Coordinates of C-alpha atoms in Angstrom, one line a residue:
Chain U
X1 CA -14.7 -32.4 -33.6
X2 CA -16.4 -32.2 -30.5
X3 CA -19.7 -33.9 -29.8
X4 CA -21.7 -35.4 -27.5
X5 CA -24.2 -38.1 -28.3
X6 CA -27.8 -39.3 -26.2
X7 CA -28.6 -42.2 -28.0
X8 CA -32.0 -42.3 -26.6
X9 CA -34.7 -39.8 -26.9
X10 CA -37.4 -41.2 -24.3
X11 CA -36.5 -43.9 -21.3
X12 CA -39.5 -45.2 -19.6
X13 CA -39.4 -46.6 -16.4
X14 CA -41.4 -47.6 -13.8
X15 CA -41.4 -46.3 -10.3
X16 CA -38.4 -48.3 -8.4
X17 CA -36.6 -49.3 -11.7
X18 CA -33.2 -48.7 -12.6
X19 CA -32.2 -45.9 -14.6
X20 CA -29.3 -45.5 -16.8
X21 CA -29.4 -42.5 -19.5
X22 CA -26.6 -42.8 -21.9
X23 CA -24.0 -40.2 -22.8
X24 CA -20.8 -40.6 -25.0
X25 CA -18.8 -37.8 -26.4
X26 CA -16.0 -36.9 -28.7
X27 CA -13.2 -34.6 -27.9
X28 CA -9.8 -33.9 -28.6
X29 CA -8.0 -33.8 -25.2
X30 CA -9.7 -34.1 -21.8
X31 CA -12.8 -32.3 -20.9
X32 CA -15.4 -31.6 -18.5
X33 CA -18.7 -33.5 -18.5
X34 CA -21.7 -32.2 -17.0
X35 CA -25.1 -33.5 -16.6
X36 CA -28.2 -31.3 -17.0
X37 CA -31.7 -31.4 -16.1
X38 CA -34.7 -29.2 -17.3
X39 CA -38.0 -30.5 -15.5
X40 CA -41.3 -29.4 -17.2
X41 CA -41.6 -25.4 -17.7
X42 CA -38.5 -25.0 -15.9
X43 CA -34.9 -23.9 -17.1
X44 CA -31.8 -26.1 -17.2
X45 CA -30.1 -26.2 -13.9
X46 CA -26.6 -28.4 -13.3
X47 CA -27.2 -31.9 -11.7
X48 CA -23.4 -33.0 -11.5
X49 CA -20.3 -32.7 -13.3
X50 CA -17.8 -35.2 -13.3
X51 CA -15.0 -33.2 -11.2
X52 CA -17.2 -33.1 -8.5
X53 CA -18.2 -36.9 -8.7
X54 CA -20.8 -36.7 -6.3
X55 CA -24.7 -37.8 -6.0
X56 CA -27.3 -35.4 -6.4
X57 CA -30.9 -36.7 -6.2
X58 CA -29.3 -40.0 -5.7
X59 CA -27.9 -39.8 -9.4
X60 CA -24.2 -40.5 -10.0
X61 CA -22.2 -40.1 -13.6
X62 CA -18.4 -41.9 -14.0
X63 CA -16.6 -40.8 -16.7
X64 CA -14.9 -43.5 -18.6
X65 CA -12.2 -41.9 -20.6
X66 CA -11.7 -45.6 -22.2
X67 CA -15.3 -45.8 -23.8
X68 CA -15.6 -42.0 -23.7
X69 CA -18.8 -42.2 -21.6
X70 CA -20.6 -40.7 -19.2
X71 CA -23.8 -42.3 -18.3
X72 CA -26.0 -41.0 -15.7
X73 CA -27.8 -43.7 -13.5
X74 CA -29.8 -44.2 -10.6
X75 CA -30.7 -47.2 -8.6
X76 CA -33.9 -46.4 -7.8
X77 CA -36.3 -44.0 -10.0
X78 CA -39.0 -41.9 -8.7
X79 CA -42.1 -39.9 -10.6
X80 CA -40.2 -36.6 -9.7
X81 CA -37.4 -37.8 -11.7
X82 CA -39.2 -37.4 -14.7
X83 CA -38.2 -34.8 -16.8
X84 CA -35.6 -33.6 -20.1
X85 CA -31.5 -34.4 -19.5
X86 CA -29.0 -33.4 -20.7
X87 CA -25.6 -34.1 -21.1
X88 CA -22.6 -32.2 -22.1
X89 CA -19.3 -31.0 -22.2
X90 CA -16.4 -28.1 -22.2
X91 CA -13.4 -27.7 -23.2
X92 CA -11.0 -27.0 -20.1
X93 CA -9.7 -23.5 -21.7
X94 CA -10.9 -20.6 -19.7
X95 CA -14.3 -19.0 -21.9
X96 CA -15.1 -22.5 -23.8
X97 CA -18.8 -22.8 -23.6
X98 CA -21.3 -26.0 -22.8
X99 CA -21.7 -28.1 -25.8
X100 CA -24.9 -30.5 -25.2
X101 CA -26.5 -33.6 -26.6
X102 CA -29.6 -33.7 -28.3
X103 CA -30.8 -34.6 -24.7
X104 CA -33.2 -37.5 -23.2
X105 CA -37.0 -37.4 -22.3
X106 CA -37.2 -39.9 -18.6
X107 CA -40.6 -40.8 -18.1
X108 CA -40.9 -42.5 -14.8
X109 CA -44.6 -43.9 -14.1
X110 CA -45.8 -45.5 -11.1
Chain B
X1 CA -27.9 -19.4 -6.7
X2 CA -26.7 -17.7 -9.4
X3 CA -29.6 -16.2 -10.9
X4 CA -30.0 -15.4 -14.8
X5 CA -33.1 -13.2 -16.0
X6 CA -34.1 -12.8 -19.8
X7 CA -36.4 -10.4 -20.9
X8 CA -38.8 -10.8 -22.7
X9 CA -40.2 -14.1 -21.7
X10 CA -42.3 -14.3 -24.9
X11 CA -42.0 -12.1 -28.1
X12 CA -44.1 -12.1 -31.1
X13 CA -43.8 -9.6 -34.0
X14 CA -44.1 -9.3 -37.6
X15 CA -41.4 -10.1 -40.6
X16 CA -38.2 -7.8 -41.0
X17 CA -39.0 -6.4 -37.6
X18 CA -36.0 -6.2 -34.9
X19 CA -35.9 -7.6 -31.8
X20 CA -33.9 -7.3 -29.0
X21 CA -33.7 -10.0 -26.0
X22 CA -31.9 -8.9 -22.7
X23 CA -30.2 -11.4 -20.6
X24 CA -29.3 -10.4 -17.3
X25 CA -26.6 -12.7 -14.2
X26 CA -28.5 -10.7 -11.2
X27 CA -26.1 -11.2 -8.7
X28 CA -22.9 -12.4 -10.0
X29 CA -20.8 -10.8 -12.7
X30 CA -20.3 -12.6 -16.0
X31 CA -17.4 -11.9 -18.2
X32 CA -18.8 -14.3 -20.4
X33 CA -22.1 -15.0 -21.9
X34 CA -23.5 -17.9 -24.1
X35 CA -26.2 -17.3 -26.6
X36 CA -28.5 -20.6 -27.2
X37 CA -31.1 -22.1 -29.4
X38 CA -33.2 -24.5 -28.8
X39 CA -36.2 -26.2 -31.3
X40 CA -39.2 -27.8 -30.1
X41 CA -37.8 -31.0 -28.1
X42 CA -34.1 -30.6 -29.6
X43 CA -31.0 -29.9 -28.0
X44 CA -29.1 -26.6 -27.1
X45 CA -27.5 -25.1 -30.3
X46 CA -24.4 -22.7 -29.4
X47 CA -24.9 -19.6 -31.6
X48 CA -22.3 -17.6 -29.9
X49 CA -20.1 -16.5 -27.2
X50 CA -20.3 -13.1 -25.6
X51 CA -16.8 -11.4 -23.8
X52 CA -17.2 -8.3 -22.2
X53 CA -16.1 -5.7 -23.8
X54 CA -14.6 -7.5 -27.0
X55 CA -16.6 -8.8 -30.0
X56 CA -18.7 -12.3 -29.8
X57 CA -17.6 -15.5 -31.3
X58 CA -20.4 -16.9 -33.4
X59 CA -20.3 -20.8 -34.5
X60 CA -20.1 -21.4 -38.1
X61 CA -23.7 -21.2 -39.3
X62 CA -24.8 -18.1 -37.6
X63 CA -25.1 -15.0 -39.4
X64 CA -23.2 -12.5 -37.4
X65 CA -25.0 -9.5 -39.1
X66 CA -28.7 -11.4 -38.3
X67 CA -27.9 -11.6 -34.6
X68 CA -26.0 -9.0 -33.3
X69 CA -24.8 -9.5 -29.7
X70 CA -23.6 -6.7 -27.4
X71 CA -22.1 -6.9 -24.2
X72 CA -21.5 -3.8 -22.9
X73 CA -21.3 -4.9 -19.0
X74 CA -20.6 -7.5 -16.8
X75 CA -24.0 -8.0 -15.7
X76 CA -25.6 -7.3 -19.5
X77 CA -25.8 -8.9 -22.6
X78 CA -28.4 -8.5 -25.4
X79 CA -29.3 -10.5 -28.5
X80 CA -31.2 -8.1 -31.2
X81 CA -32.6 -10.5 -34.4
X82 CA -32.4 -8.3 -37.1
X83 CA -35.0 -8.3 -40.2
X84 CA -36.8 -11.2 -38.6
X85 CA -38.4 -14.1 -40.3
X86 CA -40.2 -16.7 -40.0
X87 CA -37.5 -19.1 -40.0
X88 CA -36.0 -17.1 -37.0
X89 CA -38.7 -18.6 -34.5
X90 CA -37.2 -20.4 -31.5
X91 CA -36.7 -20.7 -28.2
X92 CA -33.3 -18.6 -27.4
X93 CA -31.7 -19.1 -24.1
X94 CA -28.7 -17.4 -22.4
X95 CA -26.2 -18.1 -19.9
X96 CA -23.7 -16.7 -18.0
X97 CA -20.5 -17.9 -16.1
X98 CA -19.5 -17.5 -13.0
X99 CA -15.8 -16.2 -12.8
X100 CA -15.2 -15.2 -9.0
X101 CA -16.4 -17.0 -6.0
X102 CA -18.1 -19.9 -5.8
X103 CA -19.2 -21.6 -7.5
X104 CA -16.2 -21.3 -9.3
X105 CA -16.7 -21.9 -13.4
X106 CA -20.1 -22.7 -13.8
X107 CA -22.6 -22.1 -16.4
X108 CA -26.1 -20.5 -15.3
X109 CA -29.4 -20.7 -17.7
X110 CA -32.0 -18.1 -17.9
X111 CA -35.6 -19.0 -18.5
X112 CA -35.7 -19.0 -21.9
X113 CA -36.8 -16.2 -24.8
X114 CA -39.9 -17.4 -27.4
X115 CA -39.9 -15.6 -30.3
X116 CA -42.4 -15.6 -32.8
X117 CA -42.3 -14.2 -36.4
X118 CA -45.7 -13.8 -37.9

């Protein structure tokens, strides 16, 4: 079966802390993972998938097919940060929709 | 950007009353749409999956004949919640995929439906 799990429901931080929001998933076969971010009365919009492995907003994902993670950190942590995320995955078969974890609150307080 | 639209933003109307929720890709075309729901501060449950053309693919769990999902063009889909109750209050969200151009593949949100059965 295919899941995704966020472990944690709230991560608080302080302003300049590290942040690492964890992600693990279970799928039969290789998929994509994504990691999305819905700030306060806004919709969910893409931060980065794991085919692109890039930083947006100085936030970088590895997938770890080994562990079957894909945690999202960022050195540094800033009050804009703050918000709901996301993580989730697809199947690689053209139509397969997002499947997402029960998603994690980052509070990030000067 | 891609650019999803839902209408209406906010819904409230009385028990065994339809409703219908549009969900619009604005500027891209969408062969596929996702159909969403979301409880307070809980994750994204997939109800269903919207083709073009062809019937939806519902997840196990959702009643099929409760929310009946049409998508009649590539730009259109709509979710009606038939006979609604109580129990059917949520926040439902849909998305649409981008299948031409760039970006290639990728799964857009709209802002979000709150319905409210009285």
């Amino acid at each position: 079966a295919q899941r995704v799990t966020q472990p944690e429901k709230l991560l608080s931080v302080f302003k300049g802390a590290p942040v690492e929001l964890k992600c693990n998933y279970s799928y039969s076969g290789s998929p994509e993972l994504f990691w999305y971010v819905q700030y306060s009365r806004q919709r969910l919009q893409l931060l980065l998938r794991h085919i692109s492995r890039e930083s947006i907003k100085g936030f970088t994902a590895d997938l770890n097919k080994g562990e079957t993670s894909f945690h999202l950190k960022k050195p540094f942590a800033q009050e804009e940060d703050s918000a709901m995320y996301y993580c989730a995955l697809r199947g690689i078969q053209a139509g397969t929709a997002l499947i997402f974890g029960k998603g994690t609150t980052l509070s990030v307080s000067s | 950007g891609a650019v999803v639209s839902q209408h209406p933003s906010r819904v409230i109307c009385k028990s065994g009353t339809s409703v219908k929720i549009e969900c619009r890709s604005l500027d891209f075309q969408a062969t596929t749409m996702f159909w969403y729901r979301q409880f307070p501060k809980q994750s994204l449950m997939l109800m269903a999956t919207s083709n073009e053309g062809s019937k939806a693919t519902y997840e196990q769990g959702v009643e099929k004949d409760k929310f009946l999902i049409n998508h009649a063009s590539l730009t259109l889909s709509t979710l009606t919640v038939t006979s609604a109750h109580p129990e059917d209050s949520s926040f439902y969200i849909c998305s649409a995929r981008t299948s031409g151009g760039a970006p290639y593949n990728e799964q857009f949100f709209g802002p979000g439906t709150r319905l409210t059965v009285l």
